[in-house]
Coordinates of C-alpha atoms and ligand atoms in Angstrom, one line a residue:
X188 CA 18.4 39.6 6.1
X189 CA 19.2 36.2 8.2
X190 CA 16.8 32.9 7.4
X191 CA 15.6 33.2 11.1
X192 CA 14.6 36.7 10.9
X193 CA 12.4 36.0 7.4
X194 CA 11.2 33.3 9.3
X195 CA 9.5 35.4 12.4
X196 CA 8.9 37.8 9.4
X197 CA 6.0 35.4 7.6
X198 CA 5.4 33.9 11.0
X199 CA 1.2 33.4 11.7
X200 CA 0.8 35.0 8.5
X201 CA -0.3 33.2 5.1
X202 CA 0.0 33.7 1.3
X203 CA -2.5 32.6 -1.5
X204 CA -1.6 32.1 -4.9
X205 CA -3.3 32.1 -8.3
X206 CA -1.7 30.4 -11.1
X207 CA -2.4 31.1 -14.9
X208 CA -1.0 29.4 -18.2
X209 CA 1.8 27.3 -18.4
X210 CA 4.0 24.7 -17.0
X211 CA 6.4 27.2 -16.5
X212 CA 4.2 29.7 -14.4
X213 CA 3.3 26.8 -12.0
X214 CA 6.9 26.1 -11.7
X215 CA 7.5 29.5 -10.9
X216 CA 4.5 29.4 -8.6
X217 CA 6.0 26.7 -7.2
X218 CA 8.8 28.3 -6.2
X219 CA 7.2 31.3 -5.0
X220 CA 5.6 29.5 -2.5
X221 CA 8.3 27.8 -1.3
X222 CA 10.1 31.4 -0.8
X223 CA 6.4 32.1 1.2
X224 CA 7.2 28.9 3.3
X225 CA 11.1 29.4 4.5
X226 CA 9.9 33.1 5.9
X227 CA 7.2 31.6 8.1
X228 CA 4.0 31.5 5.9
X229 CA 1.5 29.5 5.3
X230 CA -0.2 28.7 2.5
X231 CA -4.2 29.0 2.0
X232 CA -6.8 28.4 -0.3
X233 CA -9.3 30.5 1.1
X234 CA -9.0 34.1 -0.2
X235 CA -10.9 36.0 2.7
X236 CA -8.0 34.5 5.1
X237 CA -4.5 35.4 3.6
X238 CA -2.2 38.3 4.4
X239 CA -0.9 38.4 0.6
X240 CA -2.7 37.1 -2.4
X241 CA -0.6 37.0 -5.6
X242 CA -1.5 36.1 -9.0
X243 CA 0.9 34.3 -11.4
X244 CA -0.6 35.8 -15.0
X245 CA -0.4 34.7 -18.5
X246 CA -1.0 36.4 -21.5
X247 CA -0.7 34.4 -24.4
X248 CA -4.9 34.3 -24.9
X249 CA -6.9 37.0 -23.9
X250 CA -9.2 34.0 -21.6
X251 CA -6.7 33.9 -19.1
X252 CA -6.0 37.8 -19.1
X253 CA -9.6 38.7 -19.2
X254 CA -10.2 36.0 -15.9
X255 CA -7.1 38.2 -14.3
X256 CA -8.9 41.0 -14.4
X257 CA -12.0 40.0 -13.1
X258 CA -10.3 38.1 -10.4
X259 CA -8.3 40.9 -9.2
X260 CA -11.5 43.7 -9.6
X261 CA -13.6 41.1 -7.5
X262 CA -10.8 42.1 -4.6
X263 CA -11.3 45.4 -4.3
X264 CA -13.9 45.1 -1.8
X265 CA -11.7 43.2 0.4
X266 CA -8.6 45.1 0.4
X267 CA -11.2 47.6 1.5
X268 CA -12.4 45.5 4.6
X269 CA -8.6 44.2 5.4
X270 CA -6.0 47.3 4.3
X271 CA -3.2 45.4 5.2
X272 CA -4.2 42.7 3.0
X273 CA -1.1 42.8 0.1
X274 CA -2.3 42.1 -3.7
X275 CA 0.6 41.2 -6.2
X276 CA 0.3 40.6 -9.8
X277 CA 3.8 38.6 -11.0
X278 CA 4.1 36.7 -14.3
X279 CA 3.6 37.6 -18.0
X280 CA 0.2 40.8 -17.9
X281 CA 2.8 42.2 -15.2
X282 CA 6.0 42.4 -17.0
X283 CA 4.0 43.4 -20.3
X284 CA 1.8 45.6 -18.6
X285 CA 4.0 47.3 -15.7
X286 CA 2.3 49.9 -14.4
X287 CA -0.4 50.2 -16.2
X288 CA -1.4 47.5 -13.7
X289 CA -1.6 50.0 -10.9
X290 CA -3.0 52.7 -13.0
X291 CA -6.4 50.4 -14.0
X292 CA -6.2 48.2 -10.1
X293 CA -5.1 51.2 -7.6
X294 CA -5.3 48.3 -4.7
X295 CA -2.8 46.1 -6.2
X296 CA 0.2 47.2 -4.2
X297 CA 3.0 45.4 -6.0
X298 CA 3.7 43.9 -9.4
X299 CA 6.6 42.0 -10.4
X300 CA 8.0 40.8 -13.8
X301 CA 8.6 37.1 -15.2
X302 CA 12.5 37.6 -13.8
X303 CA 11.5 38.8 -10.4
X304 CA 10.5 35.8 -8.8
X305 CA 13.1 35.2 -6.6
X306 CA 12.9 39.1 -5.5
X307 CA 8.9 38.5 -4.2
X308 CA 9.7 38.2 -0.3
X309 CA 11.8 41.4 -0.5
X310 CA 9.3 43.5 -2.4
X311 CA 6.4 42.0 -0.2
X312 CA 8.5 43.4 2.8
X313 CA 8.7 46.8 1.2
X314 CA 5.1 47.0 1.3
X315 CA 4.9 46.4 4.6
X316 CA 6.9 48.6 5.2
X317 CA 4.6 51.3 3.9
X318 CA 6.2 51.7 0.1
X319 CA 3.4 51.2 -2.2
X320 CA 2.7 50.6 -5.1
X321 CA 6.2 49.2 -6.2
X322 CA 6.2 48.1 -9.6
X323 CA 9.0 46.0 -10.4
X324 CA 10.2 44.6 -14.2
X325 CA 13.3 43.8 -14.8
X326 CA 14.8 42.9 -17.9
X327 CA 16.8 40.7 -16.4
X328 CA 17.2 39.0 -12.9
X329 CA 18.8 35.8 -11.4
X330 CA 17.3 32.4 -12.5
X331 CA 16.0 31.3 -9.2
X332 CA 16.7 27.6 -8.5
X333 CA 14.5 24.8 -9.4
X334 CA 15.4 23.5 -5.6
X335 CA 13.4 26.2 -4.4
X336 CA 10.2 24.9 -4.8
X337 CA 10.5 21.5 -3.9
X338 CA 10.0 22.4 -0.5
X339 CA 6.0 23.3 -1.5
X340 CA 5.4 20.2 -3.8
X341 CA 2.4 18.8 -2.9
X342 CA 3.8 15.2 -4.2
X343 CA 6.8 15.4 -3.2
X344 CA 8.4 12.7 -5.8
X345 CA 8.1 15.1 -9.1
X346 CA 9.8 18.4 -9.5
X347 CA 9.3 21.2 -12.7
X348 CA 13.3 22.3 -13.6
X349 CA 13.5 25.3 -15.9
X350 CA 16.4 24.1 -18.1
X351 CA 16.2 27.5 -20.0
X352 CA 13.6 31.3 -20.5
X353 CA 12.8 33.1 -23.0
X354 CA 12.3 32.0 -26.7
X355 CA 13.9 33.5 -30.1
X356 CA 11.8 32.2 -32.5
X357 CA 8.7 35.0 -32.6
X358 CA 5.7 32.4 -34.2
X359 CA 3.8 35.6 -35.8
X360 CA 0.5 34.5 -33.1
X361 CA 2.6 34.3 -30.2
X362 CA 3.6 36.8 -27.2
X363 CA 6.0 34.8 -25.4
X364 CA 9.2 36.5 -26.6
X365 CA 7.9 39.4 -26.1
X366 CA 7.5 39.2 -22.1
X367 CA 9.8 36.1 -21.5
X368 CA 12.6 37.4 -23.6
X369 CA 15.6 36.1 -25.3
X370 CA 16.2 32.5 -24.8
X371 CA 18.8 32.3 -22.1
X372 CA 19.6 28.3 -21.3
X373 CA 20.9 27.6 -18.0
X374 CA 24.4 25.8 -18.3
X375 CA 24.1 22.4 -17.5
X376 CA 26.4 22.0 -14.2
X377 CA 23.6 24.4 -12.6
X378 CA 21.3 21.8 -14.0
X379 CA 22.9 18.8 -12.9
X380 CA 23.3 20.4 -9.2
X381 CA 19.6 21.3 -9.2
X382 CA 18.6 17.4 -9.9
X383 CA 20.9 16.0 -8.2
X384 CA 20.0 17.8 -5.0
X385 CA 16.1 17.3 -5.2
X386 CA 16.8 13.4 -6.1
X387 CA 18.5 13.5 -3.1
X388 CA 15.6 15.2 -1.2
X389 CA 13.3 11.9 -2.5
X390 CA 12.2 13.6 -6.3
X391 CA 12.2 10.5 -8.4
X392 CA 10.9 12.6 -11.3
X393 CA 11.9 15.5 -12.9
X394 CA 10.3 17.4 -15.7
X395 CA 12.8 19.6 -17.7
X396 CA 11.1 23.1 -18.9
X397 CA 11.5 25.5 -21.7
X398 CA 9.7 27.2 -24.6
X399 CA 11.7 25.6 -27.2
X400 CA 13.9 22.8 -25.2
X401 CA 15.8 21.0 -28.7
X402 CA 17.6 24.8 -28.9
X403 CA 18.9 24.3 -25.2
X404 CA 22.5 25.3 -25.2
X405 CA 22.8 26.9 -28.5
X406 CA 23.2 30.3 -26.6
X407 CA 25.9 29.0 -24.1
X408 CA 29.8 28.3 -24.8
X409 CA 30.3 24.7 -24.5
X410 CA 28.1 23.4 -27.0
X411 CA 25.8 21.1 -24.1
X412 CA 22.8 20.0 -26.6
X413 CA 20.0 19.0 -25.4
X414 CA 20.6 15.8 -25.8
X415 CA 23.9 15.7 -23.9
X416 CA 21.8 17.2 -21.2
X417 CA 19.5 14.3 -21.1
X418 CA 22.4 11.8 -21.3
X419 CA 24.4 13.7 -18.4
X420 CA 21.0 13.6 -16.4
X421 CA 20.0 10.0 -17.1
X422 CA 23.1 9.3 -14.8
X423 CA 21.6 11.1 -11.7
X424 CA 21.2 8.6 -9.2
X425 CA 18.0 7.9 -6.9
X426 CA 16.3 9.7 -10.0
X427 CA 13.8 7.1 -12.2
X428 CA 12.2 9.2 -14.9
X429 CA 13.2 12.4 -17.1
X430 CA 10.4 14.2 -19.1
X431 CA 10.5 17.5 -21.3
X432 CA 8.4 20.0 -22.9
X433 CA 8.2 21.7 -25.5
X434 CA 9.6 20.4 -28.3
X435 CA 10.0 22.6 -31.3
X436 CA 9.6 20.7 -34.9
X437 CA 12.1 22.8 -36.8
X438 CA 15.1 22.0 -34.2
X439 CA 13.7 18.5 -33.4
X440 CA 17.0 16.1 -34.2
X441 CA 17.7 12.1 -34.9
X442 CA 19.8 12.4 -32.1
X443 CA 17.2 13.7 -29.7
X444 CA 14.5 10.7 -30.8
X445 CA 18.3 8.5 -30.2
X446 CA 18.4 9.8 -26.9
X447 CA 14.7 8.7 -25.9
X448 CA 14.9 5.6 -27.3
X449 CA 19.1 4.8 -25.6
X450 CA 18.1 6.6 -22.2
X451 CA 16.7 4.3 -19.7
X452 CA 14.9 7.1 -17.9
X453 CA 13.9 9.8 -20.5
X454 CA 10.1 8.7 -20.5
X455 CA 8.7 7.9 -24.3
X456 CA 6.5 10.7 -24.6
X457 CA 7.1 13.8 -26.4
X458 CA 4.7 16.8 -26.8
X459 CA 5.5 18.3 -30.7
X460 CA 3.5 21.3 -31.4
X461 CA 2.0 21.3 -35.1
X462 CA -0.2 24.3 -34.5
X463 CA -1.8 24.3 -38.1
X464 CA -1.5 20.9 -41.1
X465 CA -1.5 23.6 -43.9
X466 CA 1.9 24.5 -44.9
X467 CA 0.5 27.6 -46.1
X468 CA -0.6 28.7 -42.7
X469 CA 2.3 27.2 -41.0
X470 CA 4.7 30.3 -43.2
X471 CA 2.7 32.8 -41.9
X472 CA 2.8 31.6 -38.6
X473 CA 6.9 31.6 -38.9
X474 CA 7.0 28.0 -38.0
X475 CA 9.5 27.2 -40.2
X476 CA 8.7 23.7 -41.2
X477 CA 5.6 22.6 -43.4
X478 CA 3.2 20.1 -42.6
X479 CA 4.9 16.7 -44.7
X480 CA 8.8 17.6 -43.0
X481 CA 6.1 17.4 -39.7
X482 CA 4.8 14.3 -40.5
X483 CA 8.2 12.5 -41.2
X484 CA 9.4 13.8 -38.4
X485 CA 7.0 12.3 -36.2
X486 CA 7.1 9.2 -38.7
X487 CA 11.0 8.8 -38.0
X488 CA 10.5 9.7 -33.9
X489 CA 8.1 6.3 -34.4
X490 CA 10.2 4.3 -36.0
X491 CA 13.5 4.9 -33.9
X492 CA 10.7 5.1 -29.9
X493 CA 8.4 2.4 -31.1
X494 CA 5.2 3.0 -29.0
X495 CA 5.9 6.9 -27.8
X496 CA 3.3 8.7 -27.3
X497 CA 3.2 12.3 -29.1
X498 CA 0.8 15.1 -28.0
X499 CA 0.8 18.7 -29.8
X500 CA -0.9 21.6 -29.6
X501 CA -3.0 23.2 -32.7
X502 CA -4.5 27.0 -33.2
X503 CA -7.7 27.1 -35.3
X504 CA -8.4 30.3 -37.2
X505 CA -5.5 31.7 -37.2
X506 CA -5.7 34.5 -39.7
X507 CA -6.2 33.4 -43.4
X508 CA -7.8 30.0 -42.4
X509 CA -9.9 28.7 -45.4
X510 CA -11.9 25.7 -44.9
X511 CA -9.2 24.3 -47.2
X512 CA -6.7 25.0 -44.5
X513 CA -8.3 23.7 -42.3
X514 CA -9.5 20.6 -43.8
X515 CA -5.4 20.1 -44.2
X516 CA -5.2 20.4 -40.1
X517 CA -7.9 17.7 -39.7
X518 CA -6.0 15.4 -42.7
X519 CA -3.0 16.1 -40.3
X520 CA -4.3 15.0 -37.1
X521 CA -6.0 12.0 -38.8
X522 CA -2.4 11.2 -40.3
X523 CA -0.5 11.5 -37.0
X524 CA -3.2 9.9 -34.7
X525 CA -2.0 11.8 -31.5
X526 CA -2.5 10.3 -28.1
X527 CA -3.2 13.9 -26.8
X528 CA -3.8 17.7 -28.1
X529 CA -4.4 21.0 -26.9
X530 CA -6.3 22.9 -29.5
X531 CA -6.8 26.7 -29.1
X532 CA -9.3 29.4 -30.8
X533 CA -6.6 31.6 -32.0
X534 CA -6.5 34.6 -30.0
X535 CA -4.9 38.1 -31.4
X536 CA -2.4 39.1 -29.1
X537 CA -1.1 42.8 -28.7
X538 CA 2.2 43.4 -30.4
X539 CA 2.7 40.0 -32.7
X540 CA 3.0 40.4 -35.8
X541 CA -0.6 38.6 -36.6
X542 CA -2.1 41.3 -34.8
X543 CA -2.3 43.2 -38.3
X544 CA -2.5 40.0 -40.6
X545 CA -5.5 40.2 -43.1
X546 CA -8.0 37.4 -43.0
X547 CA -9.8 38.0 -39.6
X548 CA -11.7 34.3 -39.8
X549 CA -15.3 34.6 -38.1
X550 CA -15.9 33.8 -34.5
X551 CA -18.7 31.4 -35.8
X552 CA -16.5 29.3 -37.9
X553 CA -14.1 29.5 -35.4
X554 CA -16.4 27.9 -32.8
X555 CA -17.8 25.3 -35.1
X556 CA -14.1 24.2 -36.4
X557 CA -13.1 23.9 -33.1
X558 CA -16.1 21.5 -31.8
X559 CA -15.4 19.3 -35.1
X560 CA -11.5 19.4 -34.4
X561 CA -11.9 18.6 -30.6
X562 CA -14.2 16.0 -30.9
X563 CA -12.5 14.3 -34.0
X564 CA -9.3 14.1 -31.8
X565 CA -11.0 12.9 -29.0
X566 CA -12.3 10.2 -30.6
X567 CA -8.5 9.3 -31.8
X568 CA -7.1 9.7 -28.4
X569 CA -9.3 7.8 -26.3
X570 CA -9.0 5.1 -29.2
X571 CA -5.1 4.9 -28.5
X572 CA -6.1 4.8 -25.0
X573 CA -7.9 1.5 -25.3
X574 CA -5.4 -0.1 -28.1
X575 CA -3.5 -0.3 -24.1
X576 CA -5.8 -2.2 -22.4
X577 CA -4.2 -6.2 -22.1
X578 CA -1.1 -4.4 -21.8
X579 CA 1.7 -4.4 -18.8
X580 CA 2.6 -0.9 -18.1
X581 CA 5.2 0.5 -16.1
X582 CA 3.9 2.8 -13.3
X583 CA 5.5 5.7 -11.0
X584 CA 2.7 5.4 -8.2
X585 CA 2.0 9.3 -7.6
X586 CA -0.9 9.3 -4.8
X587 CA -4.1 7.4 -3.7
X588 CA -6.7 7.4 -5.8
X589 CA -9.4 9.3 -4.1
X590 CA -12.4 8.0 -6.1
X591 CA -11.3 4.7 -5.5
X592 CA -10.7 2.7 -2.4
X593 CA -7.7 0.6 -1.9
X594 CA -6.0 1.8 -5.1
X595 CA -3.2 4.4 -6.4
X596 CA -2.6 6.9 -9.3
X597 CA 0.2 6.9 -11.0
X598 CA 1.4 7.3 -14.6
X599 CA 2.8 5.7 -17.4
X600 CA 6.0 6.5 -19.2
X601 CA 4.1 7.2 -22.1
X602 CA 2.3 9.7 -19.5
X603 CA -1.0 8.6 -19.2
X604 CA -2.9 7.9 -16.1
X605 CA -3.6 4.9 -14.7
X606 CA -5.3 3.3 -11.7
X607 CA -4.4 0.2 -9.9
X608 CA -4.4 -2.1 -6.4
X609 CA -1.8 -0.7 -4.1
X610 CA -1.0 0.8 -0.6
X611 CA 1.3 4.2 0.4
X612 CA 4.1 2.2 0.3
X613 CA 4.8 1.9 -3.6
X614 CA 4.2 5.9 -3.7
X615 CA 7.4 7.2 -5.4
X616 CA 8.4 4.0 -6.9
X617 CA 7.7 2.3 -10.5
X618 CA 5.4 -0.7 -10.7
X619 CA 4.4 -3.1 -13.3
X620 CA 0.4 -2.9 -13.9
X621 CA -1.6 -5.1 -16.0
X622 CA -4.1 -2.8 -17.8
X623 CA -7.6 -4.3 -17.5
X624 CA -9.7 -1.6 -19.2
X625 CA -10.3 2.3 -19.8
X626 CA -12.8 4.2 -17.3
X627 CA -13.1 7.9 -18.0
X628 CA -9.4 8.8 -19.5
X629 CA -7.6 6.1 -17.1
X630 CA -6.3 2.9 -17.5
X631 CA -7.9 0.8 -14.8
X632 CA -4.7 -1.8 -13.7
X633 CA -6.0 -5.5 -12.3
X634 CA -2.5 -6.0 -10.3
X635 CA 0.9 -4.1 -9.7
X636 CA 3.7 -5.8 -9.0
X637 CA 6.8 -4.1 -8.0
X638 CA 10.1 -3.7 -10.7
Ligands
SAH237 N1 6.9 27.2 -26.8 C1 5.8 26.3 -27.0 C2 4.5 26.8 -26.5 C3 4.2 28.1 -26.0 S1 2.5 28.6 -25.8 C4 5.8 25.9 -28.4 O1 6.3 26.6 -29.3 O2 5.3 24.9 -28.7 C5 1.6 27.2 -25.7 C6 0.6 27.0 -26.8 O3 -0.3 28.1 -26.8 C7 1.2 27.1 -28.2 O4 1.8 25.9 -28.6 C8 0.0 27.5 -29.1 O5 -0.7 26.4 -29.6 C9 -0.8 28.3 -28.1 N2 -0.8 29.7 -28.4 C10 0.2 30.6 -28.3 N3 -0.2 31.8 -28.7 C11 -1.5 31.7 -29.1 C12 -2.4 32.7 -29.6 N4 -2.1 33.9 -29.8 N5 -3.7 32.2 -29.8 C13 -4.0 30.9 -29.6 N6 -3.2 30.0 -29.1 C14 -1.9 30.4 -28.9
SF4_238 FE1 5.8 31.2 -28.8 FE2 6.8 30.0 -30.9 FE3 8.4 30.6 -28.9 FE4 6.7 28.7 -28.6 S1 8.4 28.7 -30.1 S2 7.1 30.3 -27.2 S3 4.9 29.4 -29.8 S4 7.3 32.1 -30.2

């Protein structure tokens, strides 16, 4: 079909779209909507007014899969009122769950799998066309471009790029290569023309995606590491900063940390999952590193990227926990001193190979290891926060602040947000802020001066 028929298609209708999880689904998101937008819709936030509403699901803790469902139940009701209304389920729940889908939501009319994305307009026309429900999984479809979904970014100076899918390294807790698949990297030229076309379109900041990005490449002929990807990208003109996540500790390399430190626009921040600081719990996890080749990893990463920031994620009560354990996590993250982590409850996920590991730890202790964990941490991060303040930072102004007047948001290489004087036309570009002080997780900047 002809780009001017999809347009009169989508025209006068609109789509509204749910994200869950990751960085990657919102990329994908992303992109979906800007497949909505090229065949005449519009986007909304309010539910009660769009023609299609599609979810963009995540399974790897049952929070997010157990808000799914009672999303999608509370739209029965609706469909009921609007028949013509079109309910799709895309993402991870659909290309685990298929039909299954259908069978438990009869009104969702269409699902479609984590490779399907680029198929959504097509299948949505089916629909219309009076097939329903269409349930569609492949195991494999096109990659669809990055490019895509610049057309819907709301700032239109940073772009997601999926460098690579899938993952190969089954972590016993996680359900990722399960529903995302083999890792399958993109080869670089593909990469490189994706940049290189949304720099030109006025992106000044990319951020490169994949489950474990410091394996990039290994599954192409060529040999392209990931570093070499970062070095041929650093080269992309109009195009100020690179970031990247995640890094994987067992393939992190000396010449990756080389690369952030050599590359003028690879940003120094790097997000290195630990997940657990007892080696003990790191085996069964299948991490394949222990908690000291951790530490002098990130030890090494500081000495060769003085001042990077590193961020991680951590699971508590992960089967076989003992206070010991995870007395060894906190000794870790007191050790490390992150700027920044995620830490989860661990959540059993259908089909890992946790699911059946012995050592169920309490919800209780769970909770209360948790509270200590988070607030420990946050008490680290918001003193590296401050350590900042008397400092000049290097800004990309993102937007205008909208809780305060005459100023702009923007963030630092080392990715944390800060405020500062400014007017719309510094947005897109770096500036030079002095860092007075820290108000509620962001650096408050006196002056900006431009680079
Ligand atoms: N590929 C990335 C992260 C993928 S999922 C990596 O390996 O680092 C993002 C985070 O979710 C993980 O780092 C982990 O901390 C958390 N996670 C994954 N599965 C989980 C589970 N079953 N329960 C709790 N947290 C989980
Ligand atoms: Fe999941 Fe481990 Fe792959 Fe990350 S590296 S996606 S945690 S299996």
């Amino acid at each position: 079909m002809s780009h001017l028929s999809r347009q009169r298609d989508g025209a006068g209708k609109s789509v509204h779209i749910t994200t869950f999880g990751c960085q990657m689904n919102q990329h994908d998101s992303g992109i979906v909507a800007g497949l909505f937008k090229k065949s005449g819709y519009l986007t909304t936030d309010d539910i009660e007014d769009a023609d299609v509403i599609l979810f963009n699901t995540c399974c790897v803790r049952a929070h997010a899969e157990q808000r799914l469902y009672s999303r999608v139940s509370q739209l029965k009701p609706l469909k009921i009122r609007k028949p013509h209304l079109i309910i799709g389920v895309g993402g991870c729940v659909a290309q685990r769950e298929k039909a299954a889908l259908t069978d438990r939501f009869p009104f969702i009319d269409v699902v479609f799998g984590t490779n399907a994305v680029a198929d959504v307009i097509s299948l949505v026309e089916r629909v219309e066309q009076g097939e329903r429900p269409i349930i569609h999984v492949p195991e494999e479809g096109s990659a669809p471009s990055s490019e895509l979904a610049a057309t819907s970014d709301r700032l239109r100076i940073h772009a997601w790029v999926s460098v690579m899918r899938g993952c190969d390294n089954y972590c016993s807790y996680c359900v990722v290569p399960y529903v995302r698949g083999p890792q399958r990297s993109k080869p670089p030229d593909e990469i490189l023309g994706n940049v290189r076309s949304l720099a030109s379109k006025g992106v000044v900041e990319v951020t490169l995606l994949g489950q474990n990005v410091n394996s990039y490449g290994q599954d192409l002929d060529g040999g392209v590491s990931f570093s070499r990807l970062l070095e041929i990208l650093n080269d992309v003109s109009g195009l100020l900063r690179v970031r990247f996540t995640t890094s994987h500790p067992k393939d992190i390399s000396k010449e990756l940390m080389e690369a952030m430190r050599d590359l003028p626009k690879v940003c120094e921040h790097l997000h290195l999952p630990v997940q657990s600081g007892s080696s003990r719990i790191l085996e069964r996890m299948n991490r394949a590193y222990t908690a000291d080749e951790y530490v002098r990893k990130v030890d090494m990463l500081r000495e060769i990227v003085p001042g990077i920031s590193v961020t991680t994620d951590i699971i508590i009560g992960f089967p076989g926990e003992s206070d010991d354990d995870f007395e060894q996590t906190r000794s870790l993250v007191e050790r490390v001193q992150f700027d920044g982590a995620y830490i989860f409850k661990y959540s059993s996920r259908p089909g890992t190979a946790a699911e059946h590991f012995e050592g169920k730890v309490d919800e209780m202790i769970i909770a209360k290891r948790h509270k200590a964990l988070l607030e420990f941490q946050k008490s680290i991060s918001i003193r590296r926060l401050e350590a900042l303040a008397g400092s000049d930072q290097c800004v990309l102004a993102e937007e205008y602040d909208t809780t305060r007047e005459g100023r702009l948001t923007g963030r630092t290489r080392g990715h944390r947000v800060a405020s500062f004087p400014g007017d719309g036309s510094q947005i897109g570009k770096e500036v030079s802020v002095h860092i007075a002080r820290v108000s509620r997780w962001t650096l408050v900047g006196k002056g900006a001066e431009a680079l």
